[in-house]
mmCIF file of C-alpha atoms and ligand atoms in Angstrom:
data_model
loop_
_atom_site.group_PDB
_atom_site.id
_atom_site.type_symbol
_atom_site.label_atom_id
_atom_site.label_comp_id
_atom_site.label_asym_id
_atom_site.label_seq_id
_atom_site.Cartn_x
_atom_site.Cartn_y
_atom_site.Cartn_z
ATOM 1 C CA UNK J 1 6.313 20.888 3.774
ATOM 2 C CA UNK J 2 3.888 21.901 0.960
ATOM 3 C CA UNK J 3 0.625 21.906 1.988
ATOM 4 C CA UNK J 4 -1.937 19.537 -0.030
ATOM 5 C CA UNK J 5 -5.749 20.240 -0.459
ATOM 6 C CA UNK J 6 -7.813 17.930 -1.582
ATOM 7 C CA UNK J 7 -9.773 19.250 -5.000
ATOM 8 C CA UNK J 8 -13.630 19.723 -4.580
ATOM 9 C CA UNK J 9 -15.982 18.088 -6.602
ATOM 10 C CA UNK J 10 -16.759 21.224 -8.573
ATOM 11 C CA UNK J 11 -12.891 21.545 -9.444
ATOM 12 C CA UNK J 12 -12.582 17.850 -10.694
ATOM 13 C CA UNK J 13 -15.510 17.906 -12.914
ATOM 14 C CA UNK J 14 -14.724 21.107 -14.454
ATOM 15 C CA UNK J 15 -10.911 19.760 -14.514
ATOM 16 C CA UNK J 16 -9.849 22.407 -13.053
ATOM 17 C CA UNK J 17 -7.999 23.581 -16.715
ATOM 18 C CA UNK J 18 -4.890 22.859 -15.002
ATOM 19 C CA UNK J 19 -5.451 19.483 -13.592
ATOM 20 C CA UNK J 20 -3.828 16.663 -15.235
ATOM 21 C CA UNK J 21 -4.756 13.276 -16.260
ATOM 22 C CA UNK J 22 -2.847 10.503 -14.527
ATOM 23 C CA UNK J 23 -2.001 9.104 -18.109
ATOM 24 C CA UNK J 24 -0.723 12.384 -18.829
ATOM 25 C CA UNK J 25 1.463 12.415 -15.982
ATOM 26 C CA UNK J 26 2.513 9.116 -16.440
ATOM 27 C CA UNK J 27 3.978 10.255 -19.653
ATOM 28 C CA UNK J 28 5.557 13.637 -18.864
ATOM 29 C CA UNK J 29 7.539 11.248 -16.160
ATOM 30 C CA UNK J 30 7.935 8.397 -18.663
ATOM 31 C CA UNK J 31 12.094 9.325 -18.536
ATOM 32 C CA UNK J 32 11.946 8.953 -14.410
ATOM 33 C CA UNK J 33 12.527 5.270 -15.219
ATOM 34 C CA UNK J 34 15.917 4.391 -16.095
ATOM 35 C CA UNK J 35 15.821 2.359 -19.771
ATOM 36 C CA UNK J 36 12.065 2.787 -19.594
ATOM 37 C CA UNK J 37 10.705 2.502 -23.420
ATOM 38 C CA UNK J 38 6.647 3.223 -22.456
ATOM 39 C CA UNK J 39 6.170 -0.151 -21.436
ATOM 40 C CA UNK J 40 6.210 0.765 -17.854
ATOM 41 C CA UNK J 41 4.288 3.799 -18.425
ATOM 42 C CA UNK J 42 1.615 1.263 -20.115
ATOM 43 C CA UNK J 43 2.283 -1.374 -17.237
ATOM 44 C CA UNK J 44 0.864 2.095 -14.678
ATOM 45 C CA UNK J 45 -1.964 2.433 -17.016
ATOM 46 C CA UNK J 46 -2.732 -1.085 -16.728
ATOM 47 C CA UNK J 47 -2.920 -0.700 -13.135
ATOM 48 C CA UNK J 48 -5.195 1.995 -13.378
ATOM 49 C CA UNK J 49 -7.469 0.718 -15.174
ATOM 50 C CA UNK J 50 -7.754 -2.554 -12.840
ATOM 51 C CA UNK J 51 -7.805 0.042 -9.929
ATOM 52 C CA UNK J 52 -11.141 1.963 -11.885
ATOM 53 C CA UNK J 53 -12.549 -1.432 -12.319
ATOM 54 C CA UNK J 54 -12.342 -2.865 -8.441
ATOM 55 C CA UNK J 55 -13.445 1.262 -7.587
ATOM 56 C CA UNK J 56 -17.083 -0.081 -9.800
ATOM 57 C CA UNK J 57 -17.185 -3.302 -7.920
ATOM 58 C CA UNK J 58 -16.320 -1.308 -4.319
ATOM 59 C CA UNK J 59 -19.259 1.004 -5.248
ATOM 60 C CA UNK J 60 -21.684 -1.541 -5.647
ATOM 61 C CA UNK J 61 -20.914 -3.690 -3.248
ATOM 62 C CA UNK J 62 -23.888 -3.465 -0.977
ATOM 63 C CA UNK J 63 -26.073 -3.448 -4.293
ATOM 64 C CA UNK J 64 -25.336 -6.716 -6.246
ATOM 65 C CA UNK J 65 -24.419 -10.305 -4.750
ATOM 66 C CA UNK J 66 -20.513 -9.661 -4.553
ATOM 67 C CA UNK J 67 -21.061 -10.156 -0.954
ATOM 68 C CA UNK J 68 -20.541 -13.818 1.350
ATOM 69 C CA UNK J 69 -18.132 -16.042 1.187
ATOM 70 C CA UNK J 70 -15.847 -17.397 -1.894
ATOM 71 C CA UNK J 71 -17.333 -20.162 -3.132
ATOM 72 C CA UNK J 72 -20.883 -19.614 -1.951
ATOM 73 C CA UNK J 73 -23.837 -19.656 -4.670
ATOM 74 C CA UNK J 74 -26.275 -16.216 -4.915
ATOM 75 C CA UNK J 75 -30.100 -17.122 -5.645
ATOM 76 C CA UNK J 76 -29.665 -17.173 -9.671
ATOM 77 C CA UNK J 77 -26.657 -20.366 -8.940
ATOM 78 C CA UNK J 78 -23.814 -17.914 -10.073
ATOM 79 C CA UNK J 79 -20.808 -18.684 -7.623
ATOM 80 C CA UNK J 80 -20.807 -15.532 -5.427
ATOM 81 C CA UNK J 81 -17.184 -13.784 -4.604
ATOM 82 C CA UNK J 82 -15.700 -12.354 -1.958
ATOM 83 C CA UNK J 83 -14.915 -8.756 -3.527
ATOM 84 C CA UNK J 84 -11.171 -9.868 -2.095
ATOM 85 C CA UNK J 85 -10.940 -12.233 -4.961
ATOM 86 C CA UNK J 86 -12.578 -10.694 -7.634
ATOM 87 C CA UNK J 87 -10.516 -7.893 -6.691
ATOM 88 C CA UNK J 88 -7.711 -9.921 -7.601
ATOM 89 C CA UNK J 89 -9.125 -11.623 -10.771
ATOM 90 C CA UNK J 90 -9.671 -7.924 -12.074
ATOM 91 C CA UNK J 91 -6.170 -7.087 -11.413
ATOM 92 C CA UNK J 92 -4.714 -10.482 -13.425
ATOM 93 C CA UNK J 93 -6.988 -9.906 -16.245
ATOM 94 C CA UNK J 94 -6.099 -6.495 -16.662
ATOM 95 C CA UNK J 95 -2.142 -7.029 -16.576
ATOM 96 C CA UNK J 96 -2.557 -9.958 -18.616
ATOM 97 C CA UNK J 97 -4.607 -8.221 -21.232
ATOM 98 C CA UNK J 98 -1.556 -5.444 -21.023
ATOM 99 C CA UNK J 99 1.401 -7.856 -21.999
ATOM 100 C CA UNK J 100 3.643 -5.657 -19.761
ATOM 101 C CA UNK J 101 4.220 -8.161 -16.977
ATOM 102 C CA UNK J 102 5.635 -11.657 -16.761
ATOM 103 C CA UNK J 103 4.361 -12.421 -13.226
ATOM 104 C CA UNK J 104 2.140 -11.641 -10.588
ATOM 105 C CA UNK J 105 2.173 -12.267 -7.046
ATOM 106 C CA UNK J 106 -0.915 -11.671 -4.799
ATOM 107 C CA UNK J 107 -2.146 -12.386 -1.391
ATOM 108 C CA UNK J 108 -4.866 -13.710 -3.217
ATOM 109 C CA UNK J 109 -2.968 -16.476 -4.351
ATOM 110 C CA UNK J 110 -0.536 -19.053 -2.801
ATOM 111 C CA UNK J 111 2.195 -19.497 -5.748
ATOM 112 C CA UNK J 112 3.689 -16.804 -8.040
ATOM 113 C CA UNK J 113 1.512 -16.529 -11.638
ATOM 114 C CA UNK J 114 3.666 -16.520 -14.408
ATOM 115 C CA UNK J 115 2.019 -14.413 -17.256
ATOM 116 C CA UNK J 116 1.861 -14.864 -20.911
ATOM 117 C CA UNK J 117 -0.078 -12.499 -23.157
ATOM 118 C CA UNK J 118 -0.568 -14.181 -26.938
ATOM 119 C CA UNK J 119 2.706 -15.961 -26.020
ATOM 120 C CA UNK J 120 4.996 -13.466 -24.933
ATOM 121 C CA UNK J 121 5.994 -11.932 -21.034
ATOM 122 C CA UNK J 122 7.053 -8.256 -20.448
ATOM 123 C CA UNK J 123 9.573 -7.395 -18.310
ATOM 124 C CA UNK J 124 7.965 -6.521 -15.270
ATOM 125 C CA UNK J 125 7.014 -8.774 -12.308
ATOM 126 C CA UNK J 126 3.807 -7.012 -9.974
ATOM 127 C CA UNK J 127 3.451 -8.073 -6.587
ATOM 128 C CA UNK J 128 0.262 -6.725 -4.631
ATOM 129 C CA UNK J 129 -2.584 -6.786 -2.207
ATOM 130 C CA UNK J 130 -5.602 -6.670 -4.219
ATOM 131 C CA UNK J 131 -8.011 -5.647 -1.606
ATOM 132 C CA UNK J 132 -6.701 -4.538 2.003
ATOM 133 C CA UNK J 133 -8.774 -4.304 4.615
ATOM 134 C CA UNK J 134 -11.067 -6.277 3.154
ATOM 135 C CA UNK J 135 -12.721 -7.626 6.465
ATOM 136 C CA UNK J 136 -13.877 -3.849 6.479
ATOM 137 C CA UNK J 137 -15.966 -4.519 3.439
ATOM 138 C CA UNK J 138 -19.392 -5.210 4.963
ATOM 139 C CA UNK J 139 -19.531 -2.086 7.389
ATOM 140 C CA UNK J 140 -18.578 0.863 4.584
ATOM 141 C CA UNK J 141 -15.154 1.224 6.084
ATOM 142 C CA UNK J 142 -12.357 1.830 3.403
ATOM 143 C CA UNK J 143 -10.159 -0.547 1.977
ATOM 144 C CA UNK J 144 -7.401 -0.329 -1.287
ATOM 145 C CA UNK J 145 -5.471 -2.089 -2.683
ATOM 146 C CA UNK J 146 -1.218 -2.472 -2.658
ATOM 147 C CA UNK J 147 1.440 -2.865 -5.636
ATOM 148 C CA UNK J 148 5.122 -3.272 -6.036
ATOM 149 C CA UNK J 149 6.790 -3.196 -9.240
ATOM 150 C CA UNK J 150 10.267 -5.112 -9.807
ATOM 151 C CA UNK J 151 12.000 -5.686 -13.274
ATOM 152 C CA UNK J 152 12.989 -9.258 -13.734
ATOM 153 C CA UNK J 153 16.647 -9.588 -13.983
ATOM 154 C CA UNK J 154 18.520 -9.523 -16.900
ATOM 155 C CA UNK J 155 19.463 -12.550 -18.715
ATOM 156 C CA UNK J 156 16.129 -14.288 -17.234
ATOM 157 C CA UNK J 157 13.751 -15.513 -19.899
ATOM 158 C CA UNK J 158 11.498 -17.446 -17.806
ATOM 159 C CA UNK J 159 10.410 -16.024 -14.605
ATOM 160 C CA UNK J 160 11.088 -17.681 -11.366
ATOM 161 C CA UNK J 161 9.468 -16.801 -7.873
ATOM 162 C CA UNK J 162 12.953 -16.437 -6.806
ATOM 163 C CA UNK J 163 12.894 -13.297 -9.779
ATOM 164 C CA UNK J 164 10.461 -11.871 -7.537
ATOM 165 C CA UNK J 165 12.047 -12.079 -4.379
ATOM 166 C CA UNK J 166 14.349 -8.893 -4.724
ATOM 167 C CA UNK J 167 14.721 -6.971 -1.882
ATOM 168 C CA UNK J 168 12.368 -3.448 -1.472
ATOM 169 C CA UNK J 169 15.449 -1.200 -2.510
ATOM 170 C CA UNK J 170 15.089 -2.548 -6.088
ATOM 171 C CA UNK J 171 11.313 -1.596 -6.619
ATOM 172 C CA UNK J 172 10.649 0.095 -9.855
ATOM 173 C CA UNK J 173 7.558 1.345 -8.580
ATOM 174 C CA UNK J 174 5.015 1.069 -5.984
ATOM 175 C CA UNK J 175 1.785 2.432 -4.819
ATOM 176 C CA UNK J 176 -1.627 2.126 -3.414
ATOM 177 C CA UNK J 177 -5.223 2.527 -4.313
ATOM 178 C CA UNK J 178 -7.436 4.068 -1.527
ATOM 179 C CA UNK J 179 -11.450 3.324 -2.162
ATOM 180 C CA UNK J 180 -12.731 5.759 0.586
ATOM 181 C CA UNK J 181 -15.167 8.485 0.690
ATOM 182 C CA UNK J 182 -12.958 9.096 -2.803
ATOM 183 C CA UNK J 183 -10.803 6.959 -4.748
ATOM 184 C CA UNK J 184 -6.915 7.847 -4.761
ATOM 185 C CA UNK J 185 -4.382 6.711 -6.236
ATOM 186 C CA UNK J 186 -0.698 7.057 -5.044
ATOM 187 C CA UNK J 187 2.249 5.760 -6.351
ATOM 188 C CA UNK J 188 6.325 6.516 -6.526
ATOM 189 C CA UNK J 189 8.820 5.713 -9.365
ATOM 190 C CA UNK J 190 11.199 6.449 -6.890
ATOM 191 C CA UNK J 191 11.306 10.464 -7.731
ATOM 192 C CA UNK J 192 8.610 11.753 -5.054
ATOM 193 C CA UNK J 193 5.393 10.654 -4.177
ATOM 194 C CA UNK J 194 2.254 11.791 -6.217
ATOM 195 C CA UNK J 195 -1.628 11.390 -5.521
ATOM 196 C CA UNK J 196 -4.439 11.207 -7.977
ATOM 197 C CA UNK J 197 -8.179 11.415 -7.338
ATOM 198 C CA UNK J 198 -10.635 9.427 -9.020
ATOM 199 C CA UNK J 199 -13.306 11.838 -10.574
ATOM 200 C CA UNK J 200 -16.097 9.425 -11.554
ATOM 201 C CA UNK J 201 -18.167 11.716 -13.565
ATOM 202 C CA UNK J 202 -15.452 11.542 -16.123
ATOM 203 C CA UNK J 203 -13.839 8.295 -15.243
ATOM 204 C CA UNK J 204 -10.114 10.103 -14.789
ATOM 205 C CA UNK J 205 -7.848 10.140 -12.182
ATOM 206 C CA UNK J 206 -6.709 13.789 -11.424
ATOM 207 C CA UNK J 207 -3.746 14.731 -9.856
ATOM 208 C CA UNK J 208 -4.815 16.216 -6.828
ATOM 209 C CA UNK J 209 -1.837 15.896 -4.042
ATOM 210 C CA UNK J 210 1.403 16.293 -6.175
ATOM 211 C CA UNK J 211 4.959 15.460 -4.435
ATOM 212 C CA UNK J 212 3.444 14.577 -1.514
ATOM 213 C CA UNK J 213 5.579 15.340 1.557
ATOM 214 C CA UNK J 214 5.030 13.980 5.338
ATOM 215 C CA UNK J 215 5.503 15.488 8.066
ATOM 216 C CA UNK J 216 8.568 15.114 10.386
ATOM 217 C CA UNK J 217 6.144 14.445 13.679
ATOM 218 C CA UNK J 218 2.470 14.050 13.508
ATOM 219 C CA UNK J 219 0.134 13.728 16.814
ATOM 220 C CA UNK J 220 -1.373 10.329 15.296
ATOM 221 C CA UNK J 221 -0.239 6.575 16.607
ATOM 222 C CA UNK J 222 -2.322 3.623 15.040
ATOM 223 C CA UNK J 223 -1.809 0.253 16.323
ATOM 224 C CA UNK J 224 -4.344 -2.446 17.400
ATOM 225 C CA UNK J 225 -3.764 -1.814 21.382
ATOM 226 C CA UNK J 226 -5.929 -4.825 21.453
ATOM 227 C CA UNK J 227 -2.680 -6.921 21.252
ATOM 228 C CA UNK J 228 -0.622 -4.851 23.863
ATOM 229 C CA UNK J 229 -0.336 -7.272 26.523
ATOM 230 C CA UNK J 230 1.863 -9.802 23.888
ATOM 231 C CA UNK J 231 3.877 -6.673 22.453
ATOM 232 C CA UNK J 232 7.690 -6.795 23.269
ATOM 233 C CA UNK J 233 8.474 -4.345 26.032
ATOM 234 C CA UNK J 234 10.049 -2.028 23.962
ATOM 235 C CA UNK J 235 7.026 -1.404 21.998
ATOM 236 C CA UNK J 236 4.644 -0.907 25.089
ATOM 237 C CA UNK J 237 7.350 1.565 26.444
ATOM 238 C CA UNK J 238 7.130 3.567 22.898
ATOM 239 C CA UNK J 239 3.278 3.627 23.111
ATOM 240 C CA UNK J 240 3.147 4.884 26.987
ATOM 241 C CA UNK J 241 5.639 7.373 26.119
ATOM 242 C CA UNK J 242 3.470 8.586 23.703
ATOM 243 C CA UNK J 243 0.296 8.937 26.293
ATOM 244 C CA UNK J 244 1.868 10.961 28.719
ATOM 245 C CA UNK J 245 0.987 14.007 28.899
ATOM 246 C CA UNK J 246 4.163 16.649 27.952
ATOM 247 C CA UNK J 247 3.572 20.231 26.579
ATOM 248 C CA UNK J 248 6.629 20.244 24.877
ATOM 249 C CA UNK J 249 6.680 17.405 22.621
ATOM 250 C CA UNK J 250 2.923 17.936 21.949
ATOM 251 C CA UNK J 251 2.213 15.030 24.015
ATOM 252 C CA UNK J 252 -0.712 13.014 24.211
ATOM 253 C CA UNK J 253 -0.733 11.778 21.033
ATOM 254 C CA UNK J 254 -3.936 10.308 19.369
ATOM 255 C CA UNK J 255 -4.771 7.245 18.614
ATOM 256 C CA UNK J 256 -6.144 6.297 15.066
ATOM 257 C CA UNK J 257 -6.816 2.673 14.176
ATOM 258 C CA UNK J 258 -9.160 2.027 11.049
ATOM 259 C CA UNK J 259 -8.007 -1.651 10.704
ATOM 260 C CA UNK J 260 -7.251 -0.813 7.107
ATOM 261 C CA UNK J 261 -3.397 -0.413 6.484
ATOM 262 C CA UNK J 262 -3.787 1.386 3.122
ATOM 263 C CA UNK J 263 -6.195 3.878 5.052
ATOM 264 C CA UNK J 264 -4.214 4.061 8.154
ATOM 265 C CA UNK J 265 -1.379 4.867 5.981
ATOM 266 C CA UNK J 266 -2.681 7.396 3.742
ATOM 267 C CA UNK J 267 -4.312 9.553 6.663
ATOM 268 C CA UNK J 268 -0.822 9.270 8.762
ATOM 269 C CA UNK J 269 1.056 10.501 5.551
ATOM 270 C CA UNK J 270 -0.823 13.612 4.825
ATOM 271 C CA UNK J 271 -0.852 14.435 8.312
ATOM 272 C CA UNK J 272 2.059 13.254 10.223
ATOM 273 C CA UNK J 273 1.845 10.052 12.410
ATOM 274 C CA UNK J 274 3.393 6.568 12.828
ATOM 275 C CA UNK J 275 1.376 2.879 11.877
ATOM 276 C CA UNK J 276 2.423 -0.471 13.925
ATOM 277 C CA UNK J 277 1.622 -3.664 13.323
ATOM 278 C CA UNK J 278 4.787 -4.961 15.934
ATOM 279 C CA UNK J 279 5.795 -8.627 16.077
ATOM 280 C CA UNK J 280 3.631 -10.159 19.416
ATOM 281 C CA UNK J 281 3.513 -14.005 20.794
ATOM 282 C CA UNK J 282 1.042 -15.218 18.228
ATOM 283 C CA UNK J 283 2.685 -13.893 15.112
ATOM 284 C CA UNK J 284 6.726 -13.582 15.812
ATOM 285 C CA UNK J 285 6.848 -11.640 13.006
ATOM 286 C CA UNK J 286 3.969 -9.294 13.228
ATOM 287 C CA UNK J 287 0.925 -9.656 10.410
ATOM 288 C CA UNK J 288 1.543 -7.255 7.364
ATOM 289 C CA UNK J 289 3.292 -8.865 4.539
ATOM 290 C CA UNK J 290 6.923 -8.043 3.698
ATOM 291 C CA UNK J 291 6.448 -7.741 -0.223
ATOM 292 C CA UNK J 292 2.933 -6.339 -1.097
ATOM 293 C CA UNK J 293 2.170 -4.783 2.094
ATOM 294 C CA UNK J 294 5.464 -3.244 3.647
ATOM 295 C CA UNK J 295 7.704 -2.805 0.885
ATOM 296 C CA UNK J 296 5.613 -0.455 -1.295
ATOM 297 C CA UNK J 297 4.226 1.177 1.849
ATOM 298 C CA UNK J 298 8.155 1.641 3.080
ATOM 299 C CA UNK J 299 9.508 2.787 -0.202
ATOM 300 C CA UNK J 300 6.516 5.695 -0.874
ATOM 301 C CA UNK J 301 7.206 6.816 2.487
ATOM 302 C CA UNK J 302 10.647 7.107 2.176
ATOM 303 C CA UNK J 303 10.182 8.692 -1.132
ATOM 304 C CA UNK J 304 7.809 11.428 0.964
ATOM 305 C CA UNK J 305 10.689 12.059 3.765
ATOM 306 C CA UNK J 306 9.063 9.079 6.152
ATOM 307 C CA UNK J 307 10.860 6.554 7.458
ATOM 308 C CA UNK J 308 9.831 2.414 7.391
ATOM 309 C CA UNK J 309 11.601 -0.290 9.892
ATOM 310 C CA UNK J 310 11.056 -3.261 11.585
ATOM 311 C CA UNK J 311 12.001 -2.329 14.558
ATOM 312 C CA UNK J 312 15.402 -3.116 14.092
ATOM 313 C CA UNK J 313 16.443 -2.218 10.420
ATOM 314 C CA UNK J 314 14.812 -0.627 7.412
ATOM 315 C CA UNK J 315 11.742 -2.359 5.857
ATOM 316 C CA UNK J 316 13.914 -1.983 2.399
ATOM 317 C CA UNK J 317 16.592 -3.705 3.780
ATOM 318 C CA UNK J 318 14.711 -6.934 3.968
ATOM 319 C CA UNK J 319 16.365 -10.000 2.239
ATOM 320 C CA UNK J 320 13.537 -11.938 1.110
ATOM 321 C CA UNK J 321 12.760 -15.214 1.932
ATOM 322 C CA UNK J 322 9.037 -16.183 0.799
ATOM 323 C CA UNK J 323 6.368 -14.551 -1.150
ATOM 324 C CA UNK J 324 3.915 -14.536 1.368
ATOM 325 C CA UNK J 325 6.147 -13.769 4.492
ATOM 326 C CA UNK J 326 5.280 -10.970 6.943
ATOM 327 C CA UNK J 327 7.418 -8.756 8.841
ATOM 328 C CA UNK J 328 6.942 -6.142 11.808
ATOM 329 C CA UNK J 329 5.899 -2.635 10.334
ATOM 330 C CA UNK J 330 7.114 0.734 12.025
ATOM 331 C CA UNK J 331 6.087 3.258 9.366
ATOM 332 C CA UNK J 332 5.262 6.802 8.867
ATOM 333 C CA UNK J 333 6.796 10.195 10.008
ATOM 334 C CA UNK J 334 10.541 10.363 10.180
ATOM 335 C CA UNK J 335 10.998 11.175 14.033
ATOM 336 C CA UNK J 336 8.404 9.083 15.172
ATOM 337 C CA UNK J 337 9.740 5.535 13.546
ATOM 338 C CA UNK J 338 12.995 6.697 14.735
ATOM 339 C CA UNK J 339 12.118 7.247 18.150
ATOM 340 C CA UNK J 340 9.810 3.468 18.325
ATOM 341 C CA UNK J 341 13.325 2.173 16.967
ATOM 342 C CA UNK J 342 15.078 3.448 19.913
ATOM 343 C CA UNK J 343 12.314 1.792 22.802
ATOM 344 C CA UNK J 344 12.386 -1.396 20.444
ATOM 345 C CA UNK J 345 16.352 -1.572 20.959
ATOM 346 C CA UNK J 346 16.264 -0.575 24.552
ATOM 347 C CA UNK J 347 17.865 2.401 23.910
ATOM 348 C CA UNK J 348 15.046 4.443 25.605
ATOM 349 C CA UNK J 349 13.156 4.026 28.397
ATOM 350 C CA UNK J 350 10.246 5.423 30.091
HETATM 351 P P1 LIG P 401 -5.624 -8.292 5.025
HETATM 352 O O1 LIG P 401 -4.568 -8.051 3.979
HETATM 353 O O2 LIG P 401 -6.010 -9.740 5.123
HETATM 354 O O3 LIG P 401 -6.790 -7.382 4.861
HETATM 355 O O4 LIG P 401 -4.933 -7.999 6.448
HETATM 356 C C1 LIG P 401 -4.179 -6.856 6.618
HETATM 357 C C2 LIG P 401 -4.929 -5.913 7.501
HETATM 358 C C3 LIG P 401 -4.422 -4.504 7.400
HETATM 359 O O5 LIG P 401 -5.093 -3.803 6.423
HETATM 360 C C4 LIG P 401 -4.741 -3.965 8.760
HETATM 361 O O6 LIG P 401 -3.933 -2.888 9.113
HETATM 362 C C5 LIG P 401 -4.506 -5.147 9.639
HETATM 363 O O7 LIG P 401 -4.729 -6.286 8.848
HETATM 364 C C6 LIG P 401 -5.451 -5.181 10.790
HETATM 365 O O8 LIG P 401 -5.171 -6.286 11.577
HETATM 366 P P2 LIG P 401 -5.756 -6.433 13.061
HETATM 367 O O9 LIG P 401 -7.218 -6.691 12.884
HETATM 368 O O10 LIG P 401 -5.017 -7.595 13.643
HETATM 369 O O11 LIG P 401 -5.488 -5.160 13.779
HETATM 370 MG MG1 LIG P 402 -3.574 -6.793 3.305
#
């Protein structure tokens, strides 16, 4: 596994002579993209852009009256947002304003948005989470935000919801912003997995973590053990197993929970670990949601060597049903999902 350091300050700013731009990236891999003609590579820029924007807003959150609850009115009468939705208005204007995209799904929103820049739709349908975590806003914890990229068929010239409904094998692209003590961006075109760190004193984000690899086995579990007593046995078997103490397998393992997938997820693939969010009584089919949460989550971390089930069968595998429906997440380093696969299907037991 190659080993990633994250740049400091002083090696951003200067740029380091040999970092690289993400646009500049973007463009060296512009041929990653089967029949891509720069409109995808425009379509990432777009992205970015949004992602810089929502960064600003996640700065000054405890500053300006972004704070409170949608719909709520600040002391000058302007309606106040929840940064959740304004995170997601920031994200439609910028794709619209980019032409690239004929529809966008969020969890900000209950129906599909069909796109149409001065008349016309690209080719490309986005499906994301425009602000994770976001109940962590108000105590400094760090959020991000979630995209998948699908093409919509050919032959279509109006874009269905049922266009966006392809299963996670067929992403173009997907990826993740992290706003935490830096801003990252990650994001696969389905040829490795590559990181970028926002350097705000020039307004760039610099490759910092290229081809990002995770490790096999990591010591880390995060799930909310809050829920344990409505897990499925299997699960609760996987998690003891990973308490007791074992010299050989490295075991106890340690528990990591920030309540933030995106975070979770990014800390778990740098340094090995595995992120469940199981089915349990109240939600039969867990929380996270199959096609802006789990499906751009499962396909970077397959594209990093990771591994991404429900349980029962890869995340990818999915057929989709609904925008908005959720399925149980098993996600991170290779061995570990496997092994929570084989407690889940009774294959192992304590
Ligand atoms: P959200 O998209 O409404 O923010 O909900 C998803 C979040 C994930 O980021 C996080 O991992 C999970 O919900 C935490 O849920 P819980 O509080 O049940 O542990
Ligand atoms: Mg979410």
């Amino acid at each position: 596994m190659q080993t990633v350091t994250a740049p400091t300050q002083q090696s951003l700013a200067n740029g380091g002579g040999k970092l690289k731009t993400l646009e500049q990236f973007i463009i060296e891999r512009q041929g990653d993209v089967p029949g891509s003609t720069g409109q995808f590579s425009r379509l990432l820029r777009d992205i970015a852009l949004a992602a810089k924007i929502v960064d600003r807003d996640v700065r000054k959150a405890g500053l300006v009256d972004i704070f409170g609850e949608a719909g709520g009115e600040n002391a000058t009468g302007d309606t106040q947002k929840k940064l959740d939705m304004l995170a997601h208005e920031e994200f439609v204007r910028a794709l619209r304003r980019g032409g690239e995209v004929c529809m966008i799904g969020s969890e900000e929103h209950d129906e599909a948005i069909p796109i149409k820049t001065n008349g016309h739709s690209g080719r490309y349908i986005v499906l994301m989470d425009p602000l994770d975590g976001s109940s962590n806003v108000d105590v400094n914890v760090s959020i991000g935000t979630i995209f998948s990229i699908y093409r919509l068929p050919d032959g279509c010239e109006e874009p269905l919801t049922e266009h966006a409904l392809q299963p996670g094998r067929d992403q173009v692209a997907a990826g993740y912003v992290v706003y935490g003590s830096s801003t990252m961006l990650v994001y696969t075109t389905g040829n490795g997995v590559n990181g970028f760190t926002l350097d705000p004193s020039i307004g760039e984000f610099l490759l910092s973590h290229p081809n990002i690899q995770t490790p096999n086995v990591g010591k880390i579990y995060s799930i909310n053990e809050g829920n344990y007593r409505s897990w499925e046995d299997g699960t609760k078997e996987y998690i003891k197993w990973l308490q007791i103490e074992d010299k050989a397998t490295n075991r106890p393992y340690t528990s990591r929970y920030i309540g933030s997938f995106v975070a979770d997820f990014h800390r778990n693939l740098l340094k090995g670990g595995i992120y469940i969010y199981p089915a349990n009584v109240r939600d039969p089919r867990g929380k996270l949601r199959l096609m802006y949460e789990a499906n751009p989550m499962a396909f970077i971390v397959e594209q990093a060597g990771g591994r991404a089930s429900t349980g029962s069968q890869p995340i990818l595998d999915v057929k989709p049903e609904m925008l908005h429906q959720r399925c149980p997440v098993y996600i991170g380093s290779a061995d570990m999902v496997e092994m929570a696969e084989d407690f889940v299907a009774g294959r192992r037991t304590l």
